[in-house]
PDB file of C-alpha atoms in Angstrom:
ATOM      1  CA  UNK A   1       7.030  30.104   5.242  1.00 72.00           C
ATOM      2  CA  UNK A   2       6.490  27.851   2.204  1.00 89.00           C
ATOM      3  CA  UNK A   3       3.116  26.429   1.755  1.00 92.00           C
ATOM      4  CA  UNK A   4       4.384  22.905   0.947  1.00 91.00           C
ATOM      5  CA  UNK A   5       7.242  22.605   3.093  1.00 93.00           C
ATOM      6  CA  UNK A   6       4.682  23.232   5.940  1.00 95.00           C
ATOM      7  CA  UNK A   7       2.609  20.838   5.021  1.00 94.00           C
ATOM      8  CA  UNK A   8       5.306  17.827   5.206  1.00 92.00           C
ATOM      9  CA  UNK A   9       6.421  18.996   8.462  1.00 92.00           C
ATOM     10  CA  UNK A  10       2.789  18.805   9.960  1.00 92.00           C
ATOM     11  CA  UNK A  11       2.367  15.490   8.197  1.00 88.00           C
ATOM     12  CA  UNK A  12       6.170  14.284   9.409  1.00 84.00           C
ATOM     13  CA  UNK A  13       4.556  15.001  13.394  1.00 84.00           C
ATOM     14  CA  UNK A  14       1.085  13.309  12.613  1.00 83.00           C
ATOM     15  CA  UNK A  15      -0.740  17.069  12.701  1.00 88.00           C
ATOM     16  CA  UNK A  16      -3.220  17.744  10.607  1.00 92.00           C
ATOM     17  CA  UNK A  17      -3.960  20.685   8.345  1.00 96.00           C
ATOM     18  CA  UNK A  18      -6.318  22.022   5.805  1.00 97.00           C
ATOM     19  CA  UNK A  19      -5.617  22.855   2.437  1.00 96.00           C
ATOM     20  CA  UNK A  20      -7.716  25.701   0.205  1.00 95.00           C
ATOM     21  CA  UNK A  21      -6.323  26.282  -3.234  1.00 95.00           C
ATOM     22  CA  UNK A  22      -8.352  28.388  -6.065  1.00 92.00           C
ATOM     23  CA  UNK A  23      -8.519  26.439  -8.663  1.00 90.00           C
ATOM     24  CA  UNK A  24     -10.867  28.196 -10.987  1.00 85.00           C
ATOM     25  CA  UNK A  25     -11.444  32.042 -11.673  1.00 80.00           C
ATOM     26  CA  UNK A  26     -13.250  34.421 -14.016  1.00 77.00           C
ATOM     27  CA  UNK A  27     -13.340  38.092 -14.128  1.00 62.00           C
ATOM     28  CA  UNK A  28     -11.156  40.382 -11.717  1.00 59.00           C
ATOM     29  CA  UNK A  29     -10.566  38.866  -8.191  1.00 57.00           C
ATOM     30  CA  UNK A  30      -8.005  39.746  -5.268  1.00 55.00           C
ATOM     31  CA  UNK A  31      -5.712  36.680  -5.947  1.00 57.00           C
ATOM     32  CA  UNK A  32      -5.005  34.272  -8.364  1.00 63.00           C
ATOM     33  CA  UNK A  33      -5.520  30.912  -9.783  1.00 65.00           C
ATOM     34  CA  UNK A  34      -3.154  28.338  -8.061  1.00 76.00           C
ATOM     35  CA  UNK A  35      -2.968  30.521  -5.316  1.00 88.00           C
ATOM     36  CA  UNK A  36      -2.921  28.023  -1.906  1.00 93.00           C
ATOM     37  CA  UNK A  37      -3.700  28.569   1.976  1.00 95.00           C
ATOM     38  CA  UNK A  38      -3.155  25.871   4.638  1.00 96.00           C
ATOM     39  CA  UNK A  39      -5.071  26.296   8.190  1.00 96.00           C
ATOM     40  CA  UNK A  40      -3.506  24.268  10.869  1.00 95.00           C
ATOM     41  CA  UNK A  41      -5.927  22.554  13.242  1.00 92.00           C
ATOM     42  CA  UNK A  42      -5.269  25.389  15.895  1.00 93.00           C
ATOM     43  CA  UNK A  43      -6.938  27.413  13.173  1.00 93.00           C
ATOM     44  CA  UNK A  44      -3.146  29.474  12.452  1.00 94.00           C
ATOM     45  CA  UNK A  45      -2.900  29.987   8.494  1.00 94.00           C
ATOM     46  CA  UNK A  46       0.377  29.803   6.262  1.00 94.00           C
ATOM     47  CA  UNK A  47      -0.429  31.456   2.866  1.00 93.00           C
ATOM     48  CA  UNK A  48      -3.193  33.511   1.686  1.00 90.00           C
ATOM     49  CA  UNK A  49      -6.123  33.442  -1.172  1.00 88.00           C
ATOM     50  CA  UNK A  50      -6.535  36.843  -1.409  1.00 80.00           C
ATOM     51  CA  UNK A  51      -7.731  37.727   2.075  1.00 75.00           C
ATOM     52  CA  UNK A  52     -11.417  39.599   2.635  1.00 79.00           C
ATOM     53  CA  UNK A  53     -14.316  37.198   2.843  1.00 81.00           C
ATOM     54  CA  UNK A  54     -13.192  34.651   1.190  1.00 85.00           C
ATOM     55  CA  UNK A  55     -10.507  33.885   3.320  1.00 89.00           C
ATOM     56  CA  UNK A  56     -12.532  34.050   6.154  1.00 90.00           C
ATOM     57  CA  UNK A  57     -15.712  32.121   5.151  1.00 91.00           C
ATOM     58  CA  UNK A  58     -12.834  29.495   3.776  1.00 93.00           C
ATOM     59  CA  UNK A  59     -11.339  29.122   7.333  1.00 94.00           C
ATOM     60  CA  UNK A  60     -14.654  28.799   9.006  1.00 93.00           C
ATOM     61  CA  UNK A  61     -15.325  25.823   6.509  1.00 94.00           C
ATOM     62  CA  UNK A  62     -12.207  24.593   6.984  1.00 94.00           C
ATOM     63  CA  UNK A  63     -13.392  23.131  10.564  1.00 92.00           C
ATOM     64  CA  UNK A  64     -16.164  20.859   8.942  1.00 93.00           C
ATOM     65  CA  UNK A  65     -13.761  19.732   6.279  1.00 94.00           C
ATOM     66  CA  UNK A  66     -11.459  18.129   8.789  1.00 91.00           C
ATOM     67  CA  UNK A  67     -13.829  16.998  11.038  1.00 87.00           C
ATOM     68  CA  UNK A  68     -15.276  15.130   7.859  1.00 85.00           C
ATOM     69  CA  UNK A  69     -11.928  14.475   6.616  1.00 85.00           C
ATOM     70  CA  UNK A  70     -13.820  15.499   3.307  1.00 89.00           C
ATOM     71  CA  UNK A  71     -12.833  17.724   0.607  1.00 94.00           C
ATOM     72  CA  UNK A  72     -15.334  20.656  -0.486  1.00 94.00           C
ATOM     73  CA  UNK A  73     -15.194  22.718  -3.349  1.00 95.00           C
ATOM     74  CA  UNK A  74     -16.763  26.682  -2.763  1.00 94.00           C
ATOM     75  CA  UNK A  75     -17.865  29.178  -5.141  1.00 91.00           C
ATOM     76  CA  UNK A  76     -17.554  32.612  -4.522  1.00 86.00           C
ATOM     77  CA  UNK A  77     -19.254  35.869  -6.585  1.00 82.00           C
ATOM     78  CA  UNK A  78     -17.424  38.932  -5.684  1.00 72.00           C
ATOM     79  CA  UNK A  79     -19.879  41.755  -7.251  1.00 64.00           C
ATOM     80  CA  UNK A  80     -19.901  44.992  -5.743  1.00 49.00           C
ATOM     81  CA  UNK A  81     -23.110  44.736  -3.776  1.00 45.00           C
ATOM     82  CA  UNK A  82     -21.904  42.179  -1.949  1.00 43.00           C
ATOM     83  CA  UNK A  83     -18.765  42.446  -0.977  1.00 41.00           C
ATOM     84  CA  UNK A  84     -18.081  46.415  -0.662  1.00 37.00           C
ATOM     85  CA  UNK A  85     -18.392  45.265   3.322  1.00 44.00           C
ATOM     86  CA  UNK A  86     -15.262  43.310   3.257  1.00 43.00           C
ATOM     87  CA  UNK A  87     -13.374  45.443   0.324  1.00 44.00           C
ATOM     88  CA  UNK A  88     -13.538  43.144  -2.431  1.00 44.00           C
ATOM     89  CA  UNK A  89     -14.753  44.922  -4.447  1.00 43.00           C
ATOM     90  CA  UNK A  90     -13.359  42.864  -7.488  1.00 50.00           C
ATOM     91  CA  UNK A  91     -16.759  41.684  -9.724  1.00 57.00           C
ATOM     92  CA  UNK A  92     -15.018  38.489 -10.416  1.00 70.00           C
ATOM     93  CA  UNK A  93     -16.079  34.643  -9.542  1.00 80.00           C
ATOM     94  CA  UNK A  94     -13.461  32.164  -7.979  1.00 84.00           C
ATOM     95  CA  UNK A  95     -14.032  28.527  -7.126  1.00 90.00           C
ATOM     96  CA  UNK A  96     -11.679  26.849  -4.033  1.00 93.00           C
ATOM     97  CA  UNK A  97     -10.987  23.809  -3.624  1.00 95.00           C
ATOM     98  CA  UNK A  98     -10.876  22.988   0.095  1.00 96.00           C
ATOM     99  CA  UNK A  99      -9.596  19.596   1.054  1.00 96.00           C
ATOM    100  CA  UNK A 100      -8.056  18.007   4.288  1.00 95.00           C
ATOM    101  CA  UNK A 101      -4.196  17.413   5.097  1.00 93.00           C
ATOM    102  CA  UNK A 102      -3.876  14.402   6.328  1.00 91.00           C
ATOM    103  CA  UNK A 103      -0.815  12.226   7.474  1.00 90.00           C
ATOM    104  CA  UNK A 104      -0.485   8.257   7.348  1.00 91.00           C
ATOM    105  CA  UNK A 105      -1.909   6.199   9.514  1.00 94.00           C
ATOM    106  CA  UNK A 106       0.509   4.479  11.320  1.00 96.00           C
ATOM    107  CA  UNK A 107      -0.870   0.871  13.132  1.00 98.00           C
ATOM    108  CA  UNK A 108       1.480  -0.644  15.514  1.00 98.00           C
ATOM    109  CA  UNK A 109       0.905  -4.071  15.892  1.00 98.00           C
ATOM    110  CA  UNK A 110       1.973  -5.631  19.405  1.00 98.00           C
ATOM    111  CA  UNK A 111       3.165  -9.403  18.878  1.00 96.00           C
ATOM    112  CA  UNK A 112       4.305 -11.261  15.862  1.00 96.00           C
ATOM    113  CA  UNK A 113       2.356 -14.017  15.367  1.00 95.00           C
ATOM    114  CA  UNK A 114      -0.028 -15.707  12.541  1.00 94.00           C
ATOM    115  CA  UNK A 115      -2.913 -13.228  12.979  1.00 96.00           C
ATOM    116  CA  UNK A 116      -0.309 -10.207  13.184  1.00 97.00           C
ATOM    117  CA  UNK A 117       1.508 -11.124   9.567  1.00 97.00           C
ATOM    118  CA  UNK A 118      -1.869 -11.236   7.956  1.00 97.00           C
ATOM    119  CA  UNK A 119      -3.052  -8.273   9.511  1.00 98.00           C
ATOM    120  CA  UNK A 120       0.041  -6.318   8.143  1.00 98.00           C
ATOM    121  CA  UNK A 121      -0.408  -7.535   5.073  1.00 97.00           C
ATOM    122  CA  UNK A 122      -3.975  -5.790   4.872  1.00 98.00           C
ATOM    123  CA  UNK A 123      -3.515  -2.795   6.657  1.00 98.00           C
ATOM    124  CA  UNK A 124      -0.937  -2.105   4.533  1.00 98.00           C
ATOM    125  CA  UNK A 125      -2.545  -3.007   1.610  1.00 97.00           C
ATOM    126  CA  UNK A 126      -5.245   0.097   2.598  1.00 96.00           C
ATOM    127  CA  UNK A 127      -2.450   2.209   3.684  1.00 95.00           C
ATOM    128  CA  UNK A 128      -1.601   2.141   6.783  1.00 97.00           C
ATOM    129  CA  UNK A 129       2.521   2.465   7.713  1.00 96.00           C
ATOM    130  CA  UNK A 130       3.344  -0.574   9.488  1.00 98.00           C
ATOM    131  CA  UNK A 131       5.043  -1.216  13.016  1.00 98.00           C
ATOM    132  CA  UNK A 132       5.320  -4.522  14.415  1.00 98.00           C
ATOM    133  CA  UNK A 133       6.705  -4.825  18.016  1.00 98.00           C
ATOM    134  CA  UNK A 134       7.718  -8.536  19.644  1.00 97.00           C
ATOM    135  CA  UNK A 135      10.251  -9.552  22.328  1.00 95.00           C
ATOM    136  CA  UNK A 136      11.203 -12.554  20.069  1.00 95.00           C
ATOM    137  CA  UNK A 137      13.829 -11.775  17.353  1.00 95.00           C
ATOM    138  CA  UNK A 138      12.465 -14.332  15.235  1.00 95.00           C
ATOM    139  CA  UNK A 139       9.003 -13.469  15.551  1.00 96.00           C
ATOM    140  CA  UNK A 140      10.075  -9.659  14.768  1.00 96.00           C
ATOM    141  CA  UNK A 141      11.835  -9.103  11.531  1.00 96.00           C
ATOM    142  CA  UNK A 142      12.025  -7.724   7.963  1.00 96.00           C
ATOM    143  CA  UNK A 143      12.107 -11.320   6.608  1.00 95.00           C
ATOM    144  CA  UNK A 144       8.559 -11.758   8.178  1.00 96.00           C
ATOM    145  CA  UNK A 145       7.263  -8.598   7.910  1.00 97.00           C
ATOM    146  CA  UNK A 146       9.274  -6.622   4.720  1.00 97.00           C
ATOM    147  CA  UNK A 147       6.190  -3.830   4.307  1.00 97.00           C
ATOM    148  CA  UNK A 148       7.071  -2.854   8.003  1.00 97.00           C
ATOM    149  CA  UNK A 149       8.774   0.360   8.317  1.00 96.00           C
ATOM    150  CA  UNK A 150       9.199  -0.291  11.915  1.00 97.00           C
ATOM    151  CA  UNK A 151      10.479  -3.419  13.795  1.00 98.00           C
ATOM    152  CA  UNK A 152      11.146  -3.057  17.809  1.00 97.00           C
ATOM    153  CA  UNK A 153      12.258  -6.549  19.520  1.00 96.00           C
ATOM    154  CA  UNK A 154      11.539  -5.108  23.075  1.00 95.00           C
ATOM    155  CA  UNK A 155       8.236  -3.694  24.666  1.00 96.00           C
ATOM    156  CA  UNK A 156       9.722  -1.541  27.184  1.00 95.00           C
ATOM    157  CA  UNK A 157      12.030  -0.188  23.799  1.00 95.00           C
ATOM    158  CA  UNK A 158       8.608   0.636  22.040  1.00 96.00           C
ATOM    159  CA  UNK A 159       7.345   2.600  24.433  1.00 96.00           C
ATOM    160  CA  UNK A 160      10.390   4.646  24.887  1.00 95.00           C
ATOM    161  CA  UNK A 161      10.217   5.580  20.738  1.00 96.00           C
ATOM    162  CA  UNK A 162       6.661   5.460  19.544  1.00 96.00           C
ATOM    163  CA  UNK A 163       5.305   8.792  19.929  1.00 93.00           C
ATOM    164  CA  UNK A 164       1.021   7.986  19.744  1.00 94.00           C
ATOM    165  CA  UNK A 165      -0.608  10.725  18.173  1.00 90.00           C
ATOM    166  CA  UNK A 166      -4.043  11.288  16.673  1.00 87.00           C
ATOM    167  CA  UNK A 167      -2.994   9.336  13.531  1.00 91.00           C
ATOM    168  CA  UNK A 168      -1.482   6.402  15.294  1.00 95.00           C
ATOM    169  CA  UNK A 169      -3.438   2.926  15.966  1.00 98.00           C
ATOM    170  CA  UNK A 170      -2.623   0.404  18.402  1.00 98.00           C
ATOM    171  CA  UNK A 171      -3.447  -3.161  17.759  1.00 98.00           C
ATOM    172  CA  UNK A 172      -2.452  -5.848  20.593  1.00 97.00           C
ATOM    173  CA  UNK A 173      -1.809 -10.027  19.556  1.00 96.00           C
ATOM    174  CA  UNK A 174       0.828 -10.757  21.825  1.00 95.00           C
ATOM    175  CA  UNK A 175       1.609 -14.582  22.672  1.00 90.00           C
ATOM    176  CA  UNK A 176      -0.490 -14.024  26.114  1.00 87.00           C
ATOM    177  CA  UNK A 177      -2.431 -12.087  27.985  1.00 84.00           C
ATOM    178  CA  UNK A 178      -0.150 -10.788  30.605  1.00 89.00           C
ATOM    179  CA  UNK A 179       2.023  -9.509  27.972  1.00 93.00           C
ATOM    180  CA  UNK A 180      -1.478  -8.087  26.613  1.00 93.00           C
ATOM    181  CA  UNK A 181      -2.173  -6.700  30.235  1.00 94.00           C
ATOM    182  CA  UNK A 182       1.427  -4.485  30.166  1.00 95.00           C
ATOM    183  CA  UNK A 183       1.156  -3.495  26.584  1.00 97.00           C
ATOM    184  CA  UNK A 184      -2.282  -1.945  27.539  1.00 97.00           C
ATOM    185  CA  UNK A 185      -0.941  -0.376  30.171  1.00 97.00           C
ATOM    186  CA  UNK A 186       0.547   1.868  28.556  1.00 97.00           C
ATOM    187  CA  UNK A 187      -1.791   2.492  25.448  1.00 97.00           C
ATOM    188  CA  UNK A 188      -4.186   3.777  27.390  1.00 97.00           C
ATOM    189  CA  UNK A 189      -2.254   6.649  28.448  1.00 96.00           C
ATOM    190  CA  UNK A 190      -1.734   7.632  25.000  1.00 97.00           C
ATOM    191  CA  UNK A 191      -3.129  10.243  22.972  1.00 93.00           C
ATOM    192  CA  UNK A 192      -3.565   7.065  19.815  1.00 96.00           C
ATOM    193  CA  UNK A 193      -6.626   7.458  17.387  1.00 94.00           C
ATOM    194  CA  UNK A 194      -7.609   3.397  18.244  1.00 97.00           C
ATOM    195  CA  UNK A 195      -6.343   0.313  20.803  1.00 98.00           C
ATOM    196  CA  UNK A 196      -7.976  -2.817  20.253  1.00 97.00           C
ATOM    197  CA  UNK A 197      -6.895  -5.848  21.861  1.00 97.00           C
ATOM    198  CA  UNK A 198      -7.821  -9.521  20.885  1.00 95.00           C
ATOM    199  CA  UNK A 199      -8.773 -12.288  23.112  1.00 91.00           C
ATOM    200  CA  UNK A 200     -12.402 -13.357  24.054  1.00 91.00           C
ATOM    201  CA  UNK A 201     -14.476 -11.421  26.340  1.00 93.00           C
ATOM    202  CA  UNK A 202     -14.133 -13.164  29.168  1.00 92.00           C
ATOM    203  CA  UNK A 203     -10.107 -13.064  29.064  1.00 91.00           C
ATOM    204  CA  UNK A 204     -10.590  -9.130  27.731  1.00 94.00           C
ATOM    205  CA  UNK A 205     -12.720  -8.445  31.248  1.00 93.00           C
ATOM    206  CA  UNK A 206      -9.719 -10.199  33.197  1.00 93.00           C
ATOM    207  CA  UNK A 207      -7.181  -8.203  31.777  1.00 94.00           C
ATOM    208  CA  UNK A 208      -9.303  -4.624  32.720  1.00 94.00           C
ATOM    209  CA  UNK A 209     -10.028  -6.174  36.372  1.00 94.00           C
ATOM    210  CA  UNK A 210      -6.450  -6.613  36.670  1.00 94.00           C
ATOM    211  CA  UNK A 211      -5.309  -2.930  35.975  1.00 96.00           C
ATOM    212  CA  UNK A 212      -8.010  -1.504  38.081  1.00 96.00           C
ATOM    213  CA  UNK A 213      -6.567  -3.807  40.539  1.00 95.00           C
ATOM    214  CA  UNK A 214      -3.133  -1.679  39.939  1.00 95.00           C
ATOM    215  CA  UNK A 215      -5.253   1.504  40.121  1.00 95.00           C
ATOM    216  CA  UNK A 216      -6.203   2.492  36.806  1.00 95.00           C
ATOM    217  CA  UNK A 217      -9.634   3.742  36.224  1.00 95.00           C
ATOM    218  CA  UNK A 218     -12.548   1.752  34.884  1.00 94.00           C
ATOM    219  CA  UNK A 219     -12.934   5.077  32.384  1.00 94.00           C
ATOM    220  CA  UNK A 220      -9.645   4.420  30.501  1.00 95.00           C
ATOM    221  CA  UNK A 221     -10.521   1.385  29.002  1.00 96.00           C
ATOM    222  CA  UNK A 222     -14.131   2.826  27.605  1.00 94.00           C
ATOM    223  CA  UNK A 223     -11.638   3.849  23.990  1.00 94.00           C
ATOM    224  CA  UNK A 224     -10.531   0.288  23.680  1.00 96.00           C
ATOM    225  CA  UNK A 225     -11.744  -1.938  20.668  1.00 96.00           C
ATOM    226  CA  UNK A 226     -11.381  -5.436  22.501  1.00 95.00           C
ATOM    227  CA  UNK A 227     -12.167  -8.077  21.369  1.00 95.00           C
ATOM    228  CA  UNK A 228     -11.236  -6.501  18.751  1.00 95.00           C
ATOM    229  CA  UNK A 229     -12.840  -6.429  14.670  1.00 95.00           C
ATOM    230  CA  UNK A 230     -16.009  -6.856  13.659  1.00 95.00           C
ATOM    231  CA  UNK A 231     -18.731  -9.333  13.917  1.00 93.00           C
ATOM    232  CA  UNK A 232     -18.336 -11.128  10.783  1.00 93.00           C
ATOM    233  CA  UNK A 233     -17.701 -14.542  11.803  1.00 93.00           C
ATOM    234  CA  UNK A 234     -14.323 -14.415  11.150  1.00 93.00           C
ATOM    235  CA  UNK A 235     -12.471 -18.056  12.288  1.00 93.00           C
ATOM    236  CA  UNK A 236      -8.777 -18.178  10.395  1.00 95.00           C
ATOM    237  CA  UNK A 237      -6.089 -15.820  10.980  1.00 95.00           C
ATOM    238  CA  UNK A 238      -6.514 -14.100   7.398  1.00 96.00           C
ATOM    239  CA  UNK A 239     -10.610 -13.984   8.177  1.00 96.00           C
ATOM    240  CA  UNK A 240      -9.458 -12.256  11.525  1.00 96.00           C
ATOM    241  CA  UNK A 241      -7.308  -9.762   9.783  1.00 97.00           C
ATOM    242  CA  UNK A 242      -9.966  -8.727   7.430  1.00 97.00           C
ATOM    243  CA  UNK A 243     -12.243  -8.479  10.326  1.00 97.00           C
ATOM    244  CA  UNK A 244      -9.743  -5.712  11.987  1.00 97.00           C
ATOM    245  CA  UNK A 245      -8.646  -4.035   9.144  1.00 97.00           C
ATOM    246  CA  UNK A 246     -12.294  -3.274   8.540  1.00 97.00           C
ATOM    247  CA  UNK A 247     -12.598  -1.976  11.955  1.00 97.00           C
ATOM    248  CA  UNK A 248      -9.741   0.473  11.452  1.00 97.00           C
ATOM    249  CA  UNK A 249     -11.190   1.670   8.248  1.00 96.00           C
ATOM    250  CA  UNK A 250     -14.459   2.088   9.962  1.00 94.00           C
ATOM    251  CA  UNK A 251     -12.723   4.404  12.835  1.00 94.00           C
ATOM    252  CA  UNK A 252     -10.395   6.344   9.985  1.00 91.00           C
ATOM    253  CA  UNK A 253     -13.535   6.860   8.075  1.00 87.00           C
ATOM    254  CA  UNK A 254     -15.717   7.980  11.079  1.00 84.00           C
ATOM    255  CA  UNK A 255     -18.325   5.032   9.912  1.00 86.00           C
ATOM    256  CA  UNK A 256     -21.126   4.100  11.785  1.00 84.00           C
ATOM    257  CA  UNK A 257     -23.534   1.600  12.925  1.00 85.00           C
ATOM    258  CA  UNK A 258     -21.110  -1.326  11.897  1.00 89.00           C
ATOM    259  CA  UNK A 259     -20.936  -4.180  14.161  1.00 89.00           C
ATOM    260  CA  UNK A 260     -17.763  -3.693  16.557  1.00 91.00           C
ATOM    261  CA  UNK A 261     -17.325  -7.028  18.987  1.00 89.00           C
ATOM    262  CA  UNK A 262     -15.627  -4.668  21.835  1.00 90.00           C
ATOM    263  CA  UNK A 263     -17.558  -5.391  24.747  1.00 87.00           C
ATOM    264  CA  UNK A 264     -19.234  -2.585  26.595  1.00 84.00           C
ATOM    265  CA  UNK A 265     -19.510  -2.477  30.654  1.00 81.00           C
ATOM    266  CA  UNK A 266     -21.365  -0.737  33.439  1.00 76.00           C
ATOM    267  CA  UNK A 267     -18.592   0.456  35.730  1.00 68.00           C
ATOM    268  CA  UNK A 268     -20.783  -0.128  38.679  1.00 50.00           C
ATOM    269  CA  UNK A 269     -21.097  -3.430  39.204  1.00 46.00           C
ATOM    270  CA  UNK A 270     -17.755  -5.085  38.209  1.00 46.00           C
ATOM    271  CA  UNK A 271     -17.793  -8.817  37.116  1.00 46.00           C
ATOM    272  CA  UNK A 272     -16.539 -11.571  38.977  1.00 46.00           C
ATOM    273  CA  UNK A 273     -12.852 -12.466  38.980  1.00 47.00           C
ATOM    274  CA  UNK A 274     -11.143 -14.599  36.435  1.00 45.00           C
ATOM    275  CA  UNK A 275      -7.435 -15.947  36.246  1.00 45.00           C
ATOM    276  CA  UNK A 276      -5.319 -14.614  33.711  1.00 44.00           C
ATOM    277  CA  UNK A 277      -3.965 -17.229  31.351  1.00 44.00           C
ATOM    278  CA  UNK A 278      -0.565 -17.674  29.987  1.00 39.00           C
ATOM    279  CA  UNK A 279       1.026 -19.395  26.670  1.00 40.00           C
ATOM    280  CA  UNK A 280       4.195 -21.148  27.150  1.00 36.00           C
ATOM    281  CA  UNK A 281       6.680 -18.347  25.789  1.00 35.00           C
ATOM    282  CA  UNK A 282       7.928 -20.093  22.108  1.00 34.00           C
ATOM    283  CA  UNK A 283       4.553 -21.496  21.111  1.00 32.00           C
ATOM    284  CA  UNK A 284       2.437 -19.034  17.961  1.00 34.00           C
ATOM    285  CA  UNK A 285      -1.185 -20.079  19.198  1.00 39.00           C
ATOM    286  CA  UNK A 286      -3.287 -19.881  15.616  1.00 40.00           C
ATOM    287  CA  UNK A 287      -5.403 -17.601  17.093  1.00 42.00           C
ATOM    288  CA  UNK A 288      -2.537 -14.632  17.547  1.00 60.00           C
TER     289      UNK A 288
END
């Protein structure tokens, strides 16, 4: 199996991978310079640098250097003394380059509205791929959003085609909040990287009480960034979309002790009731 053509399959299905490649050597050494080997995240290898000890202290690293989506260079000295244990018995040095595979985030954005265009703009501008899903043709198209390489024009279509995986992000702005509530619904069940959801916290507590009205567990909604962004004051739709862009960096990133708005809850004591609210079905509120 090629090297390469394994590597755009894995990043085709939203896998990710590991990539060691020697990149510097000096003396005699089991393998040679270029040589590549790609550990899938189940720890299964495609290629080889040469095998011995190398290989395997390069696969153990290989863990840390996805978990910190972080490349890593490692040095080896293969004198006699010590490797005769592992039969590399070579005297040369070799230096690997170990960095991590990974594929595009994809961020589907659920509703079409002021705050979504902006925000598709800048997630795209960081590189995300861009879906945008919207029951309203004319809120859901190329002309509005051209760096899109997804448009869906029905929810229940959406679901049905967009396969979450760890490399997908879900971001709902839908005209209301029952359209919020359904939308939800179903991200929770899926393995994505991130949900957020927009609204205030009062509206955001209404539309959790009203699942676990329908049965779904407090627990499920512990993942979800809602309101969603960070606390940077944002007001306009623009300042909004800079405010969740740079809470989707901060989750692709693994960043911490940044200011997230998401309100956190006790699952004991559930709030009070509140109404959901509804936005008549053609009007953009600024705010979405």
């Amino acid at each position: 199996m090629d090297v390469l053509e394994e590597v755009l399959r894995l990043r085709r299905e939203g896998k990710r991978a590991v990539m060691a490649t020697i990149v510097h050597t000096n003396g005699s050494i089991p393998s040679f310079e270029s040589s590549r080997m790609l550990v899938r995240e189940d720890g299964s290898i495609v290629g080889t640098i040469g095998g011995g000890c190398v290989e395997a202290e390069v696969w153990a690293a290989a863990k840390d250097v996805l978990k910190a989506e972080a490349p890593r260079k490692m040095t080896f000295n293969l004198n006699n003394e010590a490797s005769f244990d592992n039969g590399l018995i070579c005297g040369g040095t070799l230096e690997v380059f170990v960095e991590p595979v990974l594929p595009q985030p994809t961020l589907y954005i659920f509703g079409g509205g002021h705050v979504s265009m902006a925000l598709a703009n800048a997630a795209h501008t960081v590189g995300f791929s861009i879906g945008v899903i919207d029951d309203r043709e004319q809120f859901a198209n190329s002309q509005r959003f051209p760096m899109a390489a997804e448009i869906y024009t029905s929810f229940e279509d959406s679901y049905a085609k967009i396969k979450p995986n760890p490399s997908t992000y879900l971001l709902i702005v839908t005209r209301g909040h029952r359209d919020d509530m359904r939308v939800l619904a179903w991200a929770v069940k899926t393995s994505a990287r991130y949900i957020g959801m927009i609204g205030s916290k009062r509206k955001v507590l209404s539309v959790y009480q009203a699942l676990e009205r329908e049965g779904f567990a407090p627990e499920l909604f512990d993942r979800v960034n809602a309101p969603v962004g960070l606390n940077i004051g944002a007001l306009t739709p623009e300042e909004i979309a800079v405010s969740i862009t740079a809470e989707l960096i901060a989750v692709r990133r693994g960043a911490t002790d940044v200011a997230h708005k998401a309100v956190q809850r006790k699952h004991a004591a559930a709030p009070a009731e509140a109404p959901l609210e509804t936005k008549a079905p053609e009007t953009e509120s600024v705010s979405r």
